[in-house]
Amino acid sequence: MDELTGIFISRAFGPDCLNEPEVLKDSIRNSFELRGPFARSYELQRDGLAEVIRTRGMSLAEWEELTEGVIDFPGEDELYAYLQRAHAYFFGDAEAPPPLPPQD
């Protein structure tokens, strides 16, 4: 996983943005629409996240480290299903973020 993708994952799914994903989505959308200064960075993060999902290139331990353990998943299948829905939300047409898995 490249550095920009790691930064996106820790930002989008860590404690800072977790409760306000719409703020990050609006920032991404505005940057793409206006070809703002962060558009290229978001394109790279979008493509990097898609690559992580496609290759399943992140372990649960890496996820926990990047996100400070805010969201736990029982297994990698659940993690990757969540990431696929999150990708559709942040970079696609999904209207709502994916629901969080039940936490202990």
Coordinates of N, CA, C and O in Angstrom, one line a residue:
M1 N 0.9 -1.2 0.0 CA 0.0 0.0 0.0 C 0.9 1.2 0.0 O 1.9 1.3 0.7
D2 N 0.6 2.2 -0.8 CA 1.4 3.4 -0.9 C 1.0 4.4 0.3 O 0.0 4.2 0.9
E3 N 1.9 5.4 0.5 CA 1.7 6.3 1.6 C 0.4 7.1 1.5 O -0.3 7.2 2.5
L4 N 0.0 7.6 0.3 CA -1.2 8.4 0.2 C -2.4 7.5 0.6 O -3.4 8.0 1.2
T5 N -2.4 6.3 0.2 CA -3.6 5.4 0.5 C -3.6 5.2 2.0 O -4.7 5.2 2.6
G6 N -2.5 5.0 2.7 CA -2.5 4.8 4.1 C -3.0 6.1 4.8 O -3.7 6.0 5.8
I7 N -2.6 7.2 4.3 CA -3.1 8.5 4.9 C -4.6 8.6 4.7 O -5.3 9.0 5.7
F8 N -5.1 8.3 3.5 CA -6.5 8.3 3.4 C -7.3 7.4 4.3 O -8.2 7.8 5.0
I9 N -6.8 6.2 4.5 CA -7.4 5.2 5.3 C -7.4 5.7 6.8 O -8.5 5.7 7.5
S10 N -6.3 6.2 7.2 CA -6.2 6.7 8.6 C -7.1 7.9 8.8 O -7.7 8.1 9.9
R11 N -7.2 8.7 7.8 CA -8.1 9.9 7.9 C -9.6 9.6 7.8 O -10.3 10.0 8.7
A12 N -9.9 8.8 6.8 CA -11.3 8.5 6.6 C -11.9 7.6 7.7 O -13.1 7.7 8.0
F13 N -11.1 6.7 8.2 CA -11.7 5.7 9.1 C -11.1 5.7 10.5 O -11.4 4.9 11.4
G14 N -10.3 6.7 10.8 CA -9.7 6.9 12.1 C -10.6 7.8 12.9 O -11.7 8.2 12.5
P15 N -10.2 8.1 14.1 CA -11.1 8.9 15.1 C -11.4 10.3 14.6 O -12.5 10.8 15.0
D16 N -10.7 10.9 13.8 CA -10.9 12.3 13.4 C -12.1 12.5 12.4 O -12.8 13.5 12.5
C17 N -12.3 11.5 11.6 CA -13.4 11.7 10.5 C -14.5 10.7 10.7 O -15.6 10.9 10.0
L18 N -14.4 9.7 11.5 CA -15.3 8.6 11.5 C -16.8 9.1 11.7 O -17.7 8.5 11.1
N19 N -17.0 10.0 12.6 CA -18.4 10.5 12.8 C -18.9 11.5 11.9 O -20.0 11.9 12.0
E20 N -18.0 12.0 11.0 CA -18.4 13.0 10.0 C -17.9 12.7 8.6 O -17.2 13.5 8.0
P21 N -18.2 11.5 8.1 CA -17.7 11.2 6.7 C -18.1 12.1 5.6 O -17.5 12.3 4.6
E22 N -19.3 12.7 5.8 CA -19.8 13.6 4.8 C -18.9 14.8 4.6 O -18.8 15.4 3.5
V23 N -18.2 15.2 5.6 CA -17.2 16.4 5.5 C -16.1 16.0 4.5 O -15.8 16.7 3.6
L24 N -15.6 14.8 4.7 CA -14.5 14.3 3.8 C -15.1 14.1 2.4 O -14.5 14.5 1.4
K25 N -16.3 13.5 2.3 CA -16.9 13.3 0.9 C -17.1 14.6 0.2 O -16.8 14.8 -1.0
D26 N -17.6 15.7 0.9 CA -17.8 17.0 0.3 C -16.4 17.6 -0.2 O -16.4 18.2 -1.2
S27 N -15.4 17.4 0.6 CA -14.1 17.9 0.2 C -13.6 17.2 -1.0 O -13.1 17.9 -1.9
I28 N -13.8 15.9 -1.1 CA -13.4 15.1 -2.3 C -14.2 15.6 -3.5 O -13.6 15.9 -4.6
R29 N -15.5 15.7 -3.3 CA -16.4 16.1 -4.5 C -16.0 17.5 -5.0 O -15.9 17.7 -6.2
N30 N -15.8 18.4 -4.0 CA -15.5 19.8 -4.4 C -14.2 19.9 -5.1 O -14.0 20.6 -6.1
S31 N -13.2 19.1 -4.6 CA -11.9 19.2 -5.3 C -11.9 18.6 -6.7 O -11.3 19.1 -7.6
F32 N -12.7 17.5 -6.9 CA -12.8 16.9 -8.2 C -13.6 17.9 -9.1 O -13.2 18.1 -10.3
E33 N -14.7 18.5 -8.7 CA -15.5 19.4 -9.5 C -14.7 20.6 -9.9 O -14.8 21.1 -11.1
L34 N -14.0 21.2 -9.0 CA -13.2 22.4 -9.3 C -11.8 22.2 -9.7 O -11.1 23.2 -10.0
R35 N -11.4 20.9 -9.8 CA -10.0 20.6 -10.1 C -9.1 21.3 -9.2 O -8.1 21.9 -9.6
G36 N -9.5 21.3 -7.9 CA -8.8 22.0 -6.9 C -7.4 21.4 -6.6 O -7.0 20.4 -7.3
P37 N -6.7 22.0 -5.7 CA -5.3 21.6 -5.5 C -5.1 20.2 -5.0 O -4.1 19.6 -5.1
F38 N -6.2 19.7 -4.4 CA -6.1 18.3 -3.9 C -6.6 17.2 -4.8 O -6.7 16.1 -4.5
A39 N -7.1 17.6 -6.0 CA -7.8 16.7 -6.9 C -6.8 15.5 -7.2 O -7.2 14.4 -7.2
R40 N -5.6 15.8 -7.6 CA -4.7 14.7 -8.0 C -4.4 13.8 -6.8 O -4.4 12.6 -6.9
S41 N -4.3 14.4 -5.6 CA -4.0 13.6 -4.4 C -5.2 12.6 -4.2 O -5.0 11.5 -3.9
Y42 N -6.4 13.2 -4.3 CA -7.6 12.4 -4.1 C -7.7 11.3 -5.2 O -8.2 10.2 -4.9
E43 N -7.3 11.6 -6.4 CA -7.4 10.6 -7.5 C -6.4 9.4 -7.1 O -6.8 8.3 -7.3
L44 N -5.3 9.8 -6.6 CA -4.3 8.7 -6.2 C -4.8 7.9 -5.0 O -4.6 6.7 -5.0
Q45 N -5.5 8.6 -4.1 CA -6.0 7.9 -2.9 C -7.2 7.0 -3.4 O -7.3 5.9 -2.9
R46 N -8.0 7.5 -4.3 CA -9.1 6.7 -4.8 C -8.6 5.4 -5.5 O -9.0 4.3 -5.2
D47 N -7.6 5.6 -6.3 CA -7.0 4.5 -7.0 C -6.3 3.5 -6.1 O -6.3 2.3 -6.3
G48 N -5.6 4.1 -5.1 CA -4.9 3.3 -4.1 C -5.8 2.4 -3.3 O -5.5 1.3 -3.1
L49 N -6.9 3.0 -2.9 CA -7.9 2.3 -2.1 C -8.5 1.2 -2.9 O -8.7 0.1 -2.5
A50 N -8.8 1.5 -4.2 CA -9.3 0.4 -5.1 C -8.4 -0.7 -5.2 O -8.7 -1.9 -5.3
E51 N -7.1 -0.4 -5.3 CA -6.0 -1.4 -5.4 C -6.0 -2.3 -4.2 O -5.8 -3.5 -4.2
V52 N -6.0 -1.6 -3.0 CA -6.0 -2.4 -1.8 C -7.2 -3.3 -1.7 O -7.1 -4.5 -1.3
I53 N -8.4 -2.8 -2.1 CA -9.6 -3.7 -2.1 C -9.4 -4.8 -3.1 O -9.7 -6.0 -2.8
R54 N -8.9 -4.5 -4.3 CA -8.8 -5.5 -5.4 C -7.8 -6.6 -4.9 O -8.0 -7.8 -5.2
T55 N -6.7 -6.2 -4.3 CA -5.6 -7.2 -4.0 C -5.7 -7.7 -2.6 O -5.0 -8.6 -2.2
R56 N -6.7 -7.1 -1.8 CA -6.8 -7.5 -0.4 C -5.4 -7.3 0.3 O -4.9 -8.1 1.0
G57 N -4.8 -6.1 0.0 CA -3.4 -5.8 0.4 C -3.2 -5.2 1.7 O -2.2 -4.6 2.0
M58 N -4.2 -5.5 2.6 CA -4.0 -4.9 4.0 C -4.6 -5.9 5.0 O -5.7 -6.5 4.8
S59 N -3.8 -6.2 6.0 CA -4.2 -7.2 7.0 C -5.1 -6.4 8.1 O -5.1 -5.2 8.1
L60 N -5.8 -7.2 8.9 CA -6.5 -6.6 10.0 C -5.6 -5.9 11.0 O -6.0 -4.8 11.5
A61 N -4.4 -6.4 11.2 CA -3.5 -5.7 12.0 C -3.1 -4.3 11.4 O -3.0 -3.3 12.2
E62 N -2.8 -4.3 10.1 CA -2.5 -3.0 9.5 C -3.7 -2.0 9.6 O -3.5 -0.8 9.8
W63 N -4.9 -2.5 9.4 CA -6.1 -1.7 9.5 C -6.2 -1.1 10.9 O -6.4 0.1 11.0
E64 N -6.0 -1.9 11.9 CA -6.1 -1.5 13.2 C -5.0 -0.4 13.5 O -5.3 0.6 14.2
E65 N -3.8 -0.6 13.0 CA -2.8 0.4 13.2 C -3.1 1.7 12.5 O -3.0 2.8 13.1
L66 N -3.5 1.7 11.3 CA -3.9 2.9 10.6 C -5.0 3.7 11.1 O -5.1 4.9 11.1
T67 N -6.0 2.9 11.7 CA -7.2 3.6 12.1 C -7.3 3.7 13.7 O -8.3 4.1 14.2
E68 N -6.2 3.4 14.3 CA -6.1 3.5 15.8 C -7.2 2.6 16.5 O -7.6 2.9 17.6
G69 N -7.6 1.5 15.8 CA -8.5 0.5 16.4 C -9.9 1.0 16.6 O -10.6 0.5 17.4
V70 N -10.3 2.0 15.9 CA -11.6 2.6 16.1 C -12.7 1.7 15.7 O -13.8 1.6 16.3
I71 N -12.5 1.0 14.5 CA -13.5 0.1 14.0 C -12.9 -1.3 13.9 O -11.9 -1.5 13.3
D72 N -13.5 -2.3 14.6 CA -13.1 -3.7 14.6 C -13.9 -4.5 13.6 O -15.1 -4.3 13.5
F73 N -13.3 -5.4 12.9 CA -14.0 -6.3 12.1 C -13.6 -7.7 12.5 O -12.5 -8.0 12.9
P74 N -14.6 -8.6 12.4 CA -14.4 -10.0 12.9 C -13.4 -10.7 11.9 O -12.8 -11.7 12.3
G75 N -13.3 -10.3 10.7 CA -12.5 -11.0 9.7 C -12.2 -10.1 8.5 O -12.8 -9.0 8.3
E76 N -11.3 -10.5 7.7 CA -10.9 -9.7 6.5 C -12.1 -9.6 5.5 O -12.2 -8.6 4.8
D77 N -12.9 -10.7 5.4 CA -14.1 -10.6 4.4 C -15.0 -9.4 4.8 O -15.4 -8.6 3.9
E78 N -15.2 -9.2 6.1 CA -16.1 -8.1 6.5 C -15.4 -6.8 6.3 O -16.0 -5.8 5.9
L79 N -14.1 -6.7 6.5 CA -13.3 -5.5 6.3 C -13.4 -5.1 4.8 O -13.7 -4.0 4.5
Y80 N -13.1 -6.0 3.9 CA -13.1 -5.7 2.5 C -14.5 -5.4 1.9 O -14.6 -4.6 1.0
A81 N -15.5 -6.0 2.5 CA -16.9 -5.6 2.1 C -17.2 -4.2 2.5 O -17.8 -3.4 1.7
Y82 N -16.8 -3.8 3.7 CA -16.9 -2.5 4.2 C -16.2 -1.5 3.4 O -16.7 -0.4 3.0
L83 N -14.9 -1.8 3.0 CA -14.1 -0.9 2.2 C -14.7 -0.7 0.8 O -14.6 0.4 0.3
Q84 N -15.2 -1.8 0.3 CA -15.8 -1.6 -1.1 C -17.0 -0.6 -1.0 O -17.1 0.2 -1.9
R85 N -17.8 -0.8 0.0 CA -19.0 0.2 0.2 C -18.5 1.6 0.5 O -19.1 2.6 0.0
A86 N -17.4 1.7 1.3 CA -16.9 3.0 1.6 C -16.3 3.7 0.3 O -16.4 4.9 0.1
H87 N -15.6 2.9 -0.5 CA -15.1 3.4 -1.8 C -16.2 4.0 -2.6 O -16.1 5.1 -3.2
A88 N -17.3 3.2 -2.7 CA -18.5 3.7 -3.5 C -19.1 5.0 -2.9 O -19.6 5.8 -3.6
Y89 N -19.0 5.1 -1.6 CA -19.5 6.3 -0.9 C -18.6 7.5 -1.2 O -19.0 8.6 -1.6
F90 N -17.3 7.4 -0.9 CA -16.4 8.5 -1.0 C -16.1 8.9 -2.4 O -16.0 10.1 -2.8
F91 N -16.0 7.9 -3.3 CA -15.6 8.2 -4.7 C -16.6 7.8 -5.8 O -16.3 8.1 -6.9
G92 N -17.7 7.3 -5.4 CA -18.7 6.9 -6.4 C -20.1 7.6 -6.1 O -20.1 8.7 -5.6
D93 N -21.1 6.9 -6.4 CA -22.5 7.4 -6.3 C -23.3 7.0 -5.1 O -24.4 7.4 -5.0
A94 N -22.7 6.3 -4.2 CA -23.4 5.8 -3.0 C -23.8 7.1 -2.2 O -23.0 8.0 -1.9
E95 N -25.0 7.1 -1.8 CA -25.6 8.3 -1.0 C -25.2 8.3 0.4 O -25.2 9.4 1.1
A96 N -25.0 7.1 1.0 CA -24.7 7.1 2.5 C -23.5 6.2 2.7 O -23.1 5.3 2.0
P97 N -22.7 6.5 3.8 CA -21.6 5.7 4.1 C -22.1 4.3 4.6 O -23.2 4.2 5.0
P98 N -21.2 3.3 4.5 CA -21.6 2.0 4.9 C -21.8 2.0 6.4 O -21.2 2.7 7.2
P99 N -22.7 1.1 6.8 CA -22.9 1.0 8.3 C -21.7 0.4 9.0 O -21.0 -0.4 8.4
L100 N -21.5 0.9 10.2 CA -20.4 0.3 10.9 C -20.7 -1.1 11.4 O -21.9 -1.3 11.8
P101 N -19.8 -2.0 11.5 CA -20.1 -3.3 12.1 C -20.4 -3.1 13.6 O -19.9 -2.2 14.2
P102 N -21.1 -4.1 14.1 CA -21.4 -4.0 15.6 C -20.0 -4.1 16.3 O -19.2 -4.8 16.0
Q103 N -19.9 -3.3 17.4 CA -18.7 -3.2 18.2 C -19.0 -3.9 19.5 O -20.1 -3.7 20.1
D104 N -18.0 -4.5 20.1 CA -18.1 -5.1 21.4 C -18.2 -4.1 22.5 O -17.7 -3.1 22.5

